[in-house]
Tab-separated table of C-alpha atoms in Angstrom:
chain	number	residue	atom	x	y	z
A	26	UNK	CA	0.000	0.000	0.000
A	27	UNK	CA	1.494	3.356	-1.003
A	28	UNK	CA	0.713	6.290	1.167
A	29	UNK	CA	1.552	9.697	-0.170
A	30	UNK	CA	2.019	12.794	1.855
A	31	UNK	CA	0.603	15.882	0.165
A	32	UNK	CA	0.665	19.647	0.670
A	33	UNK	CA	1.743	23.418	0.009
A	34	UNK	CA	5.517	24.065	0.447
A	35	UNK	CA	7.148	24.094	4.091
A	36	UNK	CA	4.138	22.791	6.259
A	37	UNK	CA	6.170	19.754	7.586
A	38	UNK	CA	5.716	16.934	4.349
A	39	UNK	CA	9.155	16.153	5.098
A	40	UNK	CA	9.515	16.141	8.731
A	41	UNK	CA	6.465	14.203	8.803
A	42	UNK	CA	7.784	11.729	6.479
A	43	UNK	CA	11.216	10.759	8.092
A	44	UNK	CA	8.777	10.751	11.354
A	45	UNK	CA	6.456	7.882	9.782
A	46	UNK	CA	9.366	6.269	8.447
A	47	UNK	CA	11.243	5.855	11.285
A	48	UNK	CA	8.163	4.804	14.425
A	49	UNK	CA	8.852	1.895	15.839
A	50	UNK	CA	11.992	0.596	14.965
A	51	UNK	CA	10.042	0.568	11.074
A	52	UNK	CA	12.160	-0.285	8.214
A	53	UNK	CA	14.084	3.057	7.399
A	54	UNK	CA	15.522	2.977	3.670
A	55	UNK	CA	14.627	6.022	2.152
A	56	UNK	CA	15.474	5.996	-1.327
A	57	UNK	CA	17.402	9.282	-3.240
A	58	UNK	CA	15.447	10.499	-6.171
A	59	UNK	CA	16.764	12.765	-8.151
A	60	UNK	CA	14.958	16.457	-6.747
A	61	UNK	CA	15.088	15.915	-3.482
A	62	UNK	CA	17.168	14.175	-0.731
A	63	UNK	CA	14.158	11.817	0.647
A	64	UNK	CA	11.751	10.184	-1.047
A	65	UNK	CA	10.285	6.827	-0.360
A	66	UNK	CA	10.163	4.833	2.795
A	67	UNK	CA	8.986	1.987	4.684
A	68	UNK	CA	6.773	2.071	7.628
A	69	UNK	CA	5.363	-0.116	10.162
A	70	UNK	CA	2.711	-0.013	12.628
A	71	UNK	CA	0.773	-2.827	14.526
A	72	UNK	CA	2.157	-5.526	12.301
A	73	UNK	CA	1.312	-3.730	9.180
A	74	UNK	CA	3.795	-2.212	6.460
A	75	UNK	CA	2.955	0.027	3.916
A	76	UNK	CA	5.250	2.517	2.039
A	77	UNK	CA	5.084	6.239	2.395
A	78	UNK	CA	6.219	8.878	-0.690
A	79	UNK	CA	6.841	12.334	0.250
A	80	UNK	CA	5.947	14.701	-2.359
A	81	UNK	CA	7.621	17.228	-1.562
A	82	UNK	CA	10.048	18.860	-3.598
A	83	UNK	CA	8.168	18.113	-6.381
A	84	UNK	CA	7.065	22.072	-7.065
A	85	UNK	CA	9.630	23.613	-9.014
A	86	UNK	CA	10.322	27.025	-8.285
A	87	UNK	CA	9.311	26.525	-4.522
A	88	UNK	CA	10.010	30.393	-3.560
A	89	UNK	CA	7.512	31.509	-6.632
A	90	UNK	CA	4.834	28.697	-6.350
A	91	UNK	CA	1.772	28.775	-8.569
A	92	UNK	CA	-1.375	26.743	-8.249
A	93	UNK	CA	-0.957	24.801	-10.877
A	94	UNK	CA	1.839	23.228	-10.215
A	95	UNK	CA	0.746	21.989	-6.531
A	96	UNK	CA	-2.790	20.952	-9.049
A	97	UNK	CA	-0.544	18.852	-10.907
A	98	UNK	CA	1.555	17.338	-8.335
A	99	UNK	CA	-1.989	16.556	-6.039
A	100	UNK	CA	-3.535	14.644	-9.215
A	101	UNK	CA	-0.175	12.825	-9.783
A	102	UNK	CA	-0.540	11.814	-6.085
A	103	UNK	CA	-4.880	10.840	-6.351
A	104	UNK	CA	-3.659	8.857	-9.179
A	105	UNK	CA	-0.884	6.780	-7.549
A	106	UNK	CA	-1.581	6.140	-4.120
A	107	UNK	CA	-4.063	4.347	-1.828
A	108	UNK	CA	-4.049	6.613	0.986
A	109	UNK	CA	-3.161	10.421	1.075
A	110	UNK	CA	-2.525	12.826	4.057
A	111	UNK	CA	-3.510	16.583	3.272
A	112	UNK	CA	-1.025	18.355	5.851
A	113	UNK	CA	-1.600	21.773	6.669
A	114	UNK	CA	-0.492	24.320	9.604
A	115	UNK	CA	-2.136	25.734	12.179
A	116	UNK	CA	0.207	28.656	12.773
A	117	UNK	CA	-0.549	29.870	9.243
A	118	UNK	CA	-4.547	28.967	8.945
A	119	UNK	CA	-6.085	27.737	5.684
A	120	UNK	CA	-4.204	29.691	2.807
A	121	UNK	CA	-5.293	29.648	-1.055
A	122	UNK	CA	-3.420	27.029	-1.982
A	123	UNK	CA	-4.824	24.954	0.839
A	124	UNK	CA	-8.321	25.854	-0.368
A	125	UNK	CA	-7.287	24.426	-4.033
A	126	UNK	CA	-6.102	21.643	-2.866
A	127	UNK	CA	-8.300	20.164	-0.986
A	128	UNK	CA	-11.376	21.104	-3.682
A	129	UNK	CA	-9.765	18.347	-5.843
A	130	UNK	CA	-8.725	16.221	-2.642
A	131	UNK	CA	-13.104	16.269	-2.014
A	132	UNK	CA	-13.753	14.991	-5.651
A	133	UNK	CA	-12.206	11.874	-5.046
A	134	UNK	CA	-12.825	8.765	-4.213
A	135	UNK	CA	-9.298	7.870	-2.208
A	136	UNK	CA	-9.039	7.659	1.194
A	137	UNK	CA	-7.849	11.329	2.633
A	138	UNK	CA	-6.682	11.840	5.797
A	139	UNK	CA	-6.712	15.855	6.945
A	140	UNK	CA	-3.652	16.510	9.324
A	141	UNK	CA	-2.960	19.555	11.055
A	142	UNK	CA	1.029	19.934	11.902
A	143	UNK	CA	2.553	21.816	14.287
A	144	UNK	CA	-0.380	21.259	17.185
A	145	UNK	CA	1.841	21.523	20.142
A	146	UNK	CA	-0.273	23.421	22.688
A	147	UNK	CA	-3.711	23.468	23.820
A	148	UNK	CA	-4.547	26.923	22.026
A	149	UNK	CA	-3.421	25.729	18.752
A	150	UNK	CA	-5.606	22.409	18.992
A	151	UNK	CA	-8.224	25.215	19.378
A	152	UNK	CA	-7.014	27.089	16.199
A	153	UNK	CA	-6.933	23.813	14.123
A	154	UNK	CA	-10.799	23.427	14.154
A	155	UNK	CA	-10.513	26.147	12.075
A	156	UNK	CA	-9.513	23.795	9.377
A	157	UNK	CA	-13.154	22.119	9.405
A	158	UNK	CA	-14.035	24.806	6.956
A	159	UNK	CA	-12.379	22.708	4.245
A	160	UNK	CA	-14.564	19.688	4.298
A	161	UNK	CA	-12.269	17.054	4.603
A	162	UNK	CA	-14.041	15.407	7.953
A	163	UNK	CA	-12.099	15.839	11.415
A	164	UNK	CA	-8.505	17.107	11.589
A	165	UNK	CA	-5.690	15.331	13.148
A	166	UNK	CA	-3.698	17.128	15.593
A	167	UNK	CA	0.130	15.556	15.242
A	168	UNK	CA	3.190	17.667	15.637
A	169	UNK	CA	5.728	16.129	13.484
A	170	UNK	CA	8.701	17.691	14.695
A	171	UNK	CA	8.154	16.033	17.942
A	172	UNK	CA	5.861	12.914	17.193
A	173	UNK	CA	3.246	14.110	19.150
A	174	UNK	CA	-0.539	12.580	17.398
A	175	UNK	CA	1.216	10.337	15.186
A	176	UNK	CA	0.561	7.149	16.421
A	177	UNK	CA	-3.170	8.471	16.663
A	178	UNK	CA	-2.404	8.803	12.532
A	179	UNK	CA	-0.979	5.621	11.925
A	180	UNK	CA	-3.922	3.769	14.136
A	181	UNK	CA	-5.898	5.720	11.215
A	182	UNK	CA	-4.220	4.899	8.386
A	183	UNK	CA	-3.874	0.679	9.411
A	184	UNK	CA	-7.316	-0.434	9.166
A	185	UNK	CA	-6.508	1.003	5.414
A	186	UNK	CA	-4.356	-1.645	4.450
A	187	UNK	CA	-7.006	-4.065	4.199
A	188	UNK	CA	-8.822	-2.346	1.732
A	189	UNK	CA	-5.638	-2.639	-0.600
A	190	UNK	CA	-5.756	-5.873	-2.653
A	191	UNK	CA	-3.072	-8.036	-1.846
A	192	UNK	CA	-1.820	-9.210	-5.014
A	193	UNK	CA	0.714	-11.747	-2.870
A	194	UNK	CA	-2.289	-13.524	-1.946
A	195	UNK	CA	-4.403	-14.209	-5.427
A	196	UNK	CA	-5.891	-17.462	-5.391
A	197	UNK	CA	-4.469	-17.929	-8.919
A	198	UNK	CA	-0.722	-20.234	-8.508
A	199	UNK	CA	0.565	-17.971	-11.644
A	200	UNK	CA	3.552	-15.667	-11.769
A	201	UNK	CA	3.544	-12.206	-11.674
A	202	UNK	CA	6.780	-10.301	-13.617
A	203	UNK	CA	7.490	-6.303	-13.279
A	204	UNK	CA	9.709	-4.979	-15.837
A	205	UNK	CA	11.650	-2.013	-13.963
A	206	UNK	CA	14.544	-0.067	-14.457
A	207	UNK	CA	15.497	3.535	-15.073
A	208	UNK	CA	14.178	5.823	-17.740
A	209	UNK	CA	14.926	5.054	-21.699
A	210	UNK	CA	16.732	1.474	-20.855
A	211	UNK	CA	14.174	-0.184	-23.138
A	212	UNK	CA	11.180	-1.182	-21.007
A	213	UNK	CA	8.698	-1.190	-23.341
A	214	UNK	CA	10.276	-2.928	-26.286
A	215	UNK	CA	11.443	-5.852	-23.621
A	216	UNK	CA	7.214	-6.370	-22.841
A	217	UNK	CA	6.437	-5.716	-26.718
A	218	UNK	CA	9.632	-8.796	-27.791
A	219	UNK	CA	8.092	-11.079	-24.466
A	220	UNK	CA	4.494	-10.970	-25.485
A	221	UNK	CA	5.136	-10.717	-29.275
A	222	UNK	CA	2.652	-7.723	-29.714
A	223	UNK	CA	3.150	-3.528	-30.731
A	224	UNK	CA	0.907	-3.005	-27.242
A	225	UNK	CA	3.275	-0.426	-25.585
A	226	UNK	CA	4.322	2.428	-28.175
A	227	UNK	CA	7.803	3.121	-27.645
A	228	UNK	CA	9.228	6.443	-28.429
A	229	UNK	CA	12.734	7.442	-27.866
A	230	UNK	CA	11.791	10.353	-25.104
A	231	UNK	CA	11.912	9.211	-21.829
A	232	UNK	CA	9.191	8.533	-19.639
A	233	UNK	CA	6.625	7.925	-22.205
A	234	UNK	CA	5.047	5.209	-19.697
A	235	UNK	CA	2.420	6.021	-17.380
A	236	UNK	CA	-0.259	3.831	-16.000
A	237	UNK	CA	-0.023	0.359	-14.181
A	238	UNK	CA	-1.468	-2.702	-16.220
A	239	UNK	CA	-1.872	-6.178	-14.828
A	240	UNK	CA	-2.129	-8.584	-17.831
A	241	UNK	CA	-2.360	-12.230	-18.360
A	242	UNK	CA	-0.030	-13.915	-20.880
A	243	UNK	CA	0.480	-17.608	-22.382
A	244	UNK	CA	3.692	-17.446	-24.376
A	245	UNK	CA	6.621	-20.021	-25.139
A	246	UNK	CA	4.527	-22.278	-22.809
A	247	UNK	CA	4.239	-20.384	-19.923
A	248	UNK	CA	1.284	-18.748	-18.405
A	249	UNK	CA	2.322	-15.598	-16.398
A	250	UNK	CA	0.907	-12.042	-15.109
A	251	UNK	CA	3.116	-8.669	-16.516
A	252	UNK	CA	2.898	-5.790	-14.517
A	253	UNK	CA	3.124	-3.077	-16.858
A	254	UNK	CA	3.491	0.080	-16.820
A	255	UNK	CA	1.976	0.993	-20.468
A	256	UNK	CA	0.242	3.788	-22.372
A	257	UNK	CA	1.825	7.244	-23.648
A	258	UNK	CA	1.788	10.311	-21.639
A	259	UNK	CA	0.577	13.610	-23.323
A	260	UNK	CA	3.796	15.201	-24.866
A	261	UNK	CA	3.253	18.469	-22.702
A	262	UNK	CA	4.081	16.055	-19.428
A	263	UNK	CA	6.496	14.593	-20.403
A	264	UNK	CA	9.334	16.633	-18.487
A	265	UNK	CA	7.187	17.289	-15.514
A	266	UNK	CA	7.458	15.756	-12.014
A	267	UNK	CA	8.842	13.183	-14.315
A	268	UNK	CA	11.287	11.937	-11.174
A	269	UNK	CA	8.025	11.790	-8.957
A	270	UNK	CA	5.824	9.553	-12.001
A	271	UNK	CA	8.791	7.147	-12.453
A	272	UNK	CA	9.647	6.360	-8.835
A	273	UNK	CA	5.837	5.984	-7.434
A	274	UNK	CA	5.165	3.932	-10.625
A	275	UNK	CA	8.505	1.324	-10.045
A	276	UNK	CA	6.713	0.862	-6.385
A	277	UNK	CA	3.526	-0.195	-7.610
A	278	UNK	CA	4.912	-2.420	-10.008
A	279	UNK	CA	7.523	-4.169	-7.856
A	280	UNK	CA	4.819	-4.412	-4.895
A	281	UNK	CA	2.193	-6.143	-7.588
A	282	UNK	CA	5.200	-8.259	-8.387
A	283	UNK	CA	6.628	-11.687	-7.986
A	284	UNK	CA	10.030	-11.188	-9.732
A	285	UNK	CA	11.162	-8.170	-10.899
A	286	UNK	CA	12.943	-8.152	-14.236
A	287	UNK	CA	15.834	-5.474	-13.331
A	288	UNK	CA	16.823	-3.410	-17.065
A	289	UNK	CA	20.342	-2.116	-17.287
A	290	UNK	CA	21.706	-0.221	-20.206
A	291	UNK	CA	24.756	-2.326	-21.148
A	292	UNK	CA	26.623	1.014	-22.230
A	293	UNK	CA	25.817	2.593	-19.148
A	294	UNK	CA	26.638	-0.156	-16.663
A	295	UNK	CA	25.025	-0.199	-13.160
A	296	UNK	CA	24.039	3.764	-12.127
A	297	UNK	CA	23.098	4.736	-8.432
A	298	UNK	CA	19.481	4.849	-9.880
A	299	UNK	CA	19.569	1.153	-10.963
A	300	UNK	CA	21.349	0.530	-7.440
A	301	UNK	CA	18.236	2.475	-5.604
A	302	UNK	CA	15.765	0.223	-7.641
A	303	UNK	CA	17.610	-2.472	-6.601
A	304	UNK	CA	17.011	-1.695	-2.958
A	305	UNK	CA	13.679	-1.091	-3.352
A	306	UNK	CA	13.120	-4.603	-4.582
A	307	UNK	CA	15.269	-6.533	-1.981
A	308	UNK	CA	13.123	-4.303	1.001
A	309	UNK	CA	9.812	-5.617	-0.926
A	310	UNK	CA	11.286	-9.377	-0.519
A	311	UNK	CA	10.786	-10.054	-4.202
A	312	UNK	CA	12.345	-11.969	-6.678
A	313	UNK	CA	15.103	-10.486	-8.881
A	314	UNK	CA	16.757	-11.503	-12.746
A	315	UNK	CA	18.961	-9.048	-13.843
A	316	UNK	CA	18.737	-8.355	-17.656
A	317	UNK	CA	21.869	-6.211	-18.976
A	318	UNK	CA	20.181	-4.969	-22.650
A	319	UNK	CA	21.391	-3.571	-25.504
A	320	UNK	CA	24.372	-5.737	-25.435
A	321	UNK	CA	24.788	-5.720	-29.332
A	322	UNK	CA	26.252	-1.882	-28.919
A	323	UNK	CA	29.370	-3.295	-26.516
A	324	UNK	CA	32.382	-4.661	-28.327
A	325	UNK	CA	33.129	-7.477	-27.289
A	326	UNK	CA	36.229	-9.936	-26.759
A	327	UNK	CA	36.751	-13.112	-24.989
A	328	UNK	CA	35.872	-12.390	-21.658
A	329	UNK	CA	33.709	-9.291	-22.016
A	330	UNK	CA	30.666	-10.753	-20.228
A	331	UNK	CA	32.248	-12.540	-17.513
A	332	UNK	CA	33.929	-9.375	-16.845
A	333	UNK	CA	30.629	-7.227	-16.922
A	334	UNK	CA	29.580	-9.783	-14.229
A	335	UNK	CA	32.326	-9.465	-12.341
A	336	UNK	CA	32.108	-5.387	-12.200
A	337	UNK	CA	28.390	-5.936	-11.621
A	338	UNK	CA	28.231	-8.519	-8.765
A	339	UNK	CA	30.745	-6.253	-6.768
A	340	UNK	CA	28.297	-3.098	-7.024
A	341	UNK	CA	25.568	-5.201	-5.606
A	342	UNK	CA	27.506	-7.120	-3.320
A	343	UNK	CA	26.436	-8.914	-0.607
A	344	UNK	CA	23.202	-10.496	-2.779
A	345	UNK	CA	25.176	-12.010	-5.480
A	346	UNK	CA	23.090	-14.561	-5.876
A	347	UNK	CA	21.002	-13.845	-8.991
A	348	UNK	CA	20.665	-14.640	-12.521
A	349	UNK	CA	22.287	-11.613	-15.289
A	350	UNK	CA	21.118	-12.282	-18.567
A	351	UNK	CA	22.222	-10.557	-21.313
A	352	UNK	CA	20.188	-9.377	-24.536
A	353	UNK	CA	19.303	-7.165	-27.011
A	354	UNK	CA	15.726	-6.442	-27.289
A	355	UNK	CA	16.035	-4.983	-30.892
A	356	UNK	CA	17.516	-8.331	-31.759
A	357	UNK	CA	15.400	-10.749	-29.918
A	358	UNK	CA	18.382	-12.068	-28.367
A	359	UNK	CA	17.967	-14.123	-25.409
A	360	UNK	CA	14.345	-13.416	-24.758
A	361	UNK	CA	13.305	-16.991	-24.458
A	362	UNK	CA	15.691	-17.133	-22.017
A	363	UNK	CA	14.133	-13.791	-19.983
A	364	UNK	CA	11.011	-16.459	-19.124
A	365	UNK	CA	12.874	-19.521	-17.958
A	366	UNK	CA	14.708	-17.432	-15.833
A	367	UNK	CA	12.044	-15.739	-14.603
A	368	UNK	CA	10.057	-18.621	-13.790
A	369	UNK	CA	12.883	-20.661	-12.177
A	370	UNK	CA	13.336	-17.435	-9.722
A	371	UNK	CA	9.650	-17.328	-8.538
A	372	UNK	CA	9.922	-21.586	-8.197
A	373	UNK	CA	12.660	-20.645	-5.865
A	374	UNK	CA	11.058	-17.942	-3.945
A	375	UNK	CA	7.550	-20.267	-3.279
A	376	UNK	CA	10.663	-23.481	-2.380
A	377	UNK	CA	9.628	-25.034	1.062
A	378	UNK	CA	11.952	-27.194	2.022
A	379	UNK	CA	11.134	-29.908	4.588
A	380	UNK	CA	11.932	-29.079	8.454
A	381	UNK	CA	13.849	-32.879	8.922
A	382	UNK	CA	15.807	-32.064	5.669
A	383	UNK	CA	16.762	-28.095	6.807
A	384	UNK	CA	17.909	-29.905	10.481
A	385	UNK	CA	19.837	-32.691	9.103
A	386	UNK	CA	22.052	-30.592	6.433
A	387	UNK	CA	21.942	-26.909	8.388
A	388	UNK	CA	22.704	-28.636	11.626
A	389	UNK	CA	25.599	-30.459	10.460
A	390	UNK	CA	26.938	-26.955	8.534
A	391	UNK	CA	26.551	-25.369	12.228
A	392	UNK	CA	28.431	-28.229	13.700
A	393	UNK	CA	31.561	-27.842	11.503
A	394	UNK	CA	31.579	-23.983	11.659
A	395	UNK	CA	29.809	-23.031	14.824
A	396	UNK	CA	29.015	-19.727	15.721
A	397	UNK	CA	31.939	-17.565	17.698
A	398	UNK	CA	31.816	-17.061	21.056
A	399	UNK	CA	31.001	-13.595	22.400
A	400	UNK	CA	32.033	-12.447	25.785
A	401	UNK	CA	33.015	-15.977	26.783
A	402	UNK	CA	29.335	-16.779	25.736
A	403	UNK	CA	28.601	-19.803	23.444
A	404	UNK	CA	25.827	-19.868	20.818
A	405	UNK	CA	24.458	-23.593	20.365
A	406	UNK	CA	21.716	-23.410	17.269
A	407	UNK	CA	19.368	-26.397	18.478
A	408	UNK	CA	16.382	-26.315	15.443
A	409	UNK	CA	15.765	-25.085	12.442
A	410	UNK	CA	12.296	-24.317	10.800
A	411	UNK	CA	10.925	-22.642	7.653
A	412	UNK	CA	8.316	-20.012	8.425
A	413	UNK	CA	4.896	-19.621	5.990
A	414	UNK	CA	6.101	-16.340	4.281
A	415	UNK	CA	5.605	-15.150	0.868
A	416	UNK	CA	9.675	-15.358	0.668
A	417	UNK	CA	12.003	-18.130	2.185
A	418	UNK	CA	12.659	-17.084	5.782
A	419	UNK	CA	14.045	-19.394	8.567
A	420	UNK	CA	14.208	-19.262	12.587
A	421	UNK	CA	17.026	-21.081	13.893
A	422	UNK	CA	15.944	-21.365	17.380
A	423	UNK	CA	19.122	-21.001	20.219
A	424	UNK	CA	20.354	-20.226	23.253
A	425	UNK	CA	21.487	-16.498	22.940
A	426	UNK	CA	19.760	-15.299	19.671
A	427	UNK	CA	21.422	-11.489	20.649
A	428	UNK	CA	24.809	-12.575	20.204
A	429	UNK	CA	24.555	-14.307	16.430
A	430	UNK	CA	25.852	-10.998	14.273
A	431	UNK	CA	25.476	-10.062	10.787
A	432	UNK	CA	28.528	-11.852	9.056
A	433	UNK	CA	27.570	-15.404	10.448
A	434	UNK	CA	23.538	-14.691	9.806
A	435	UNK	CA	25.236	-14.424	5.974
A	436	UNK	CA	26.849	-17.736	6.533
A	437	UNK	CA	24.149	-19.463	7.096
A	438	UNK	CA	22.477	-17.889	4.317
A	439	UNK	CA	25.316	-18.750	2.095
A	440	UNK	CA	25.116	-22.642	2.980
A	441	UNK	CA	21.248	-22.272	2.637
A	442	UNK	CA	22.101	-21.213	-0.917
A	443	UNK	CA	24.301	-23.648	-1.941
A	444	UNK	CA	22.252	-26.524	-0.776
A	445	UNK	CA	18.660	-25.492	-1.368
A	446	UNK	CA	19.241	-23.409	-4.466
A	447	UNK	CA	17.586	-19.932	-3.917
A	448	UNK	CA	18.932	-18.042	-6.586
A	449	UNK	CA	17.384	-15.036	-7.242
A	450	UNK	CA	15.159	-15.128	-4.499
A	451	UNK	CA	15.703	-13.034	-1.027
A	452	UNK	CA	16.136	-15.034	2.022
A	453	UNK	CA	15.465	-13.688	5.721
A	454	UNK	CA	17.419	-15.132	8.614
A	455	UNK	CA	15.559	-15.122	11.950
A	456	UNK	CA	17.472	-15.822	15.379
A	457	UNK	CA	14.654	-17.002	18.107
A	458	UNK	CA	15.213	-17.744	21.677
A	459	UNK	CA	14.815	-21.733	22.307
């Protein structure tokens, strides 16, 4: 579920965002993007994770704002989200550009939450009824500089999540692909060579793509779902909020998805973009095959693509562990290929592997490299057991689960690799107190 924080320039989007992002020990990763600092985080609350976009930034010319650019970056916001917060403040009352705002925020049919920031006193909870006027239903109080009223929020925002359709949990046993990847790599032409038809028009101007499509597919044998994100954008949008567009569209997708089919310009290489993409995918859990296209413009000698695997596994280092295919779209090179893969990644992400199996080989692999002592403290790992997530994640049930660190958690994820074959799937290590 995508929530997106909305309003004029400097009433807190930001502030509140790194204060959502960051309750509750909640999974902090906020991802660069290319106008502003932060963009996109995870959050938690009772159980429940969704993923929260600050929009701000967004307005260009921030000191010289005119309505229709906060218009624009409002619709852009009712269009991709499930949930939005309307934040206002109370020490400046409701301004013009409040008042436009939320007269497009009434016409839809999205869930809006109205949030007053910078309530930090009893008079001001007084002033915020003020903001009634606007018809949004009753105002929450928060003050995100301090936290005060968010948890309030978030107890709002939870019972949300249930609305959103899960798209992990379709009854239908039938993969579900995202093609993602930075502007102009050659999105489009990969879905148009995989299902053999002109559907997406592809244009040489990036960020042509707009909305999310969820089709079925039988090719080559295989039945599978494409998440998509097809259809041309008028020409006169192209270059705005473009940043915004491409980085709440890649979340969709890879949250609709199974595996994500990474795109890398081969005459590029990997870019912090394609490395931010990256993380986004491994935080959602999901499935990963790296495709490096337009390998028909590199010259090539004997070892050209073991070497461009070598350069590419060190930039993503520590999850080596995935298939890098490389093609040329224009050529239909490979594309077969794209599929198998593909399919052979989300087999390996649904893998269970039986709990007397996991004990007899992981138990033995602990034995002959136990974990190091710690204070004069020694860890014995007694049981292993695969938990019923939508990923492979294990508990290895011991003594002192707070002394196991990082390095040997990757051990143990290493020898789960090399026996149980998980490549390009992500697999969570859990320490639990026997």
């Amino acid at each position: 579920m995508i929530v997106a924080i909305v309003g004029r320039p400097n009433v807190g989007k930001s502030t509140l965002f790194n204060r959502l992002t960051e309750t509750r020990q909640a999974i902090v990763d906020e991802i660069s993007g290319v106008t502003r600092d932060r963009l996109y985080g995870k959050s938690e609350w009772a159980g429940k994770e969704f993923s929260v976009i600050d929009t701000g930034g967004y307005v260009r010319n921030s000191d010289d704002v005119f309505e229709e650019e906060i218009r624009k970056q409002v619709n852009i916001a009712i269009d991709e989200a499930n949930v939005i917060i309307f934040l206002v403040d109370v020490t400046n009352g409701i301004t013009d550009l409040d008042e436009a705002m939320a007269e497009i925020l009434r016409k839809t049919n999205k869930k809006v939450f109205l949030v007053v920031n910078k309530v930090d006193n009893n008079q001001r909870i007084i002033e915020s009824h003020e903001f009634y006027k606007l018809g949004l239903g009753d105002p929450i109080c928060v003050s995100a500089i301090n936290g005060s009223g968010t948890g309030e929020l978030l107890d709002k925002i939870v019972p949300e999540i249930k609305n959103v359709k899960n798209y992990e949990e379709d009854e239908e046993d039938i993969p579900k692909y995202a093609v993602v990847g930075r502007p102009n790599v050659g999105k489009s032409s990969l879905i148009n060579a995989l299902i053999g038809e002109e559907r997406n028009i592809v244009t040489p101007i990036s960020g042509t793509t707009r909305d999310s499509i969820y089709s079925k597919y039988n090719k080559y044998d295989h039945e599978f779902y494409l998440v998509d994100t097809a259809g041309l954008r008028k020409k006169g949008k192209v270059n705005e909020n473009l940043e915004y567009y491409s980085v709440l569209r890649s979340i969709r997708a890879i949250e609709r998805a199974d595996v994500c089919l990474l795109l890398i310009d081969a005459t590029h290489g990997i870019e912090s973009q394609d490395l931010n993409i990256l993380k986004l995918i491994q935080k959602n859990k999901k499935g990963l095959v790296f495709l490096i296209n337009k390998w028909d413009l590199i010259e090539k000698e004997n070892n050209t693509s073991k070497i461009y695997k070598e350069q590419i596994k060190q930039k993503i280092a520590p999850f080596t562990d995935v298939p890098i295919i490389f093609t040329s779209v224009v050529n239909k090179q490979r594309i077969h290929k794209v599929l198998e893969e593909a399919k052979t990644v989300y087999d390996n992400r649904k893998k269970k592997i039986p709990t007397a199996k996991l004990n007899e080989i992981m138990l033995e692999e602990i034995k002959n490299y136990p974990p190091p002592s710690v204070k004069g403290k020694f860890v014995k790992i007694k049981y292993i057991t695969q938990l019923s997530t939508f990923y492979p994640a294990f508990a290895f049930f011991c003594n002192l689960p707070q002394y196991v660190k990082e390095p040997y958690k990757r051990f143990l994820e290493n020898k789960l690799r090399h026996h149980f074959n998980f490549t390009g799937s992500p697999v969570q290590i859990y320490m639990r107190k026997k």
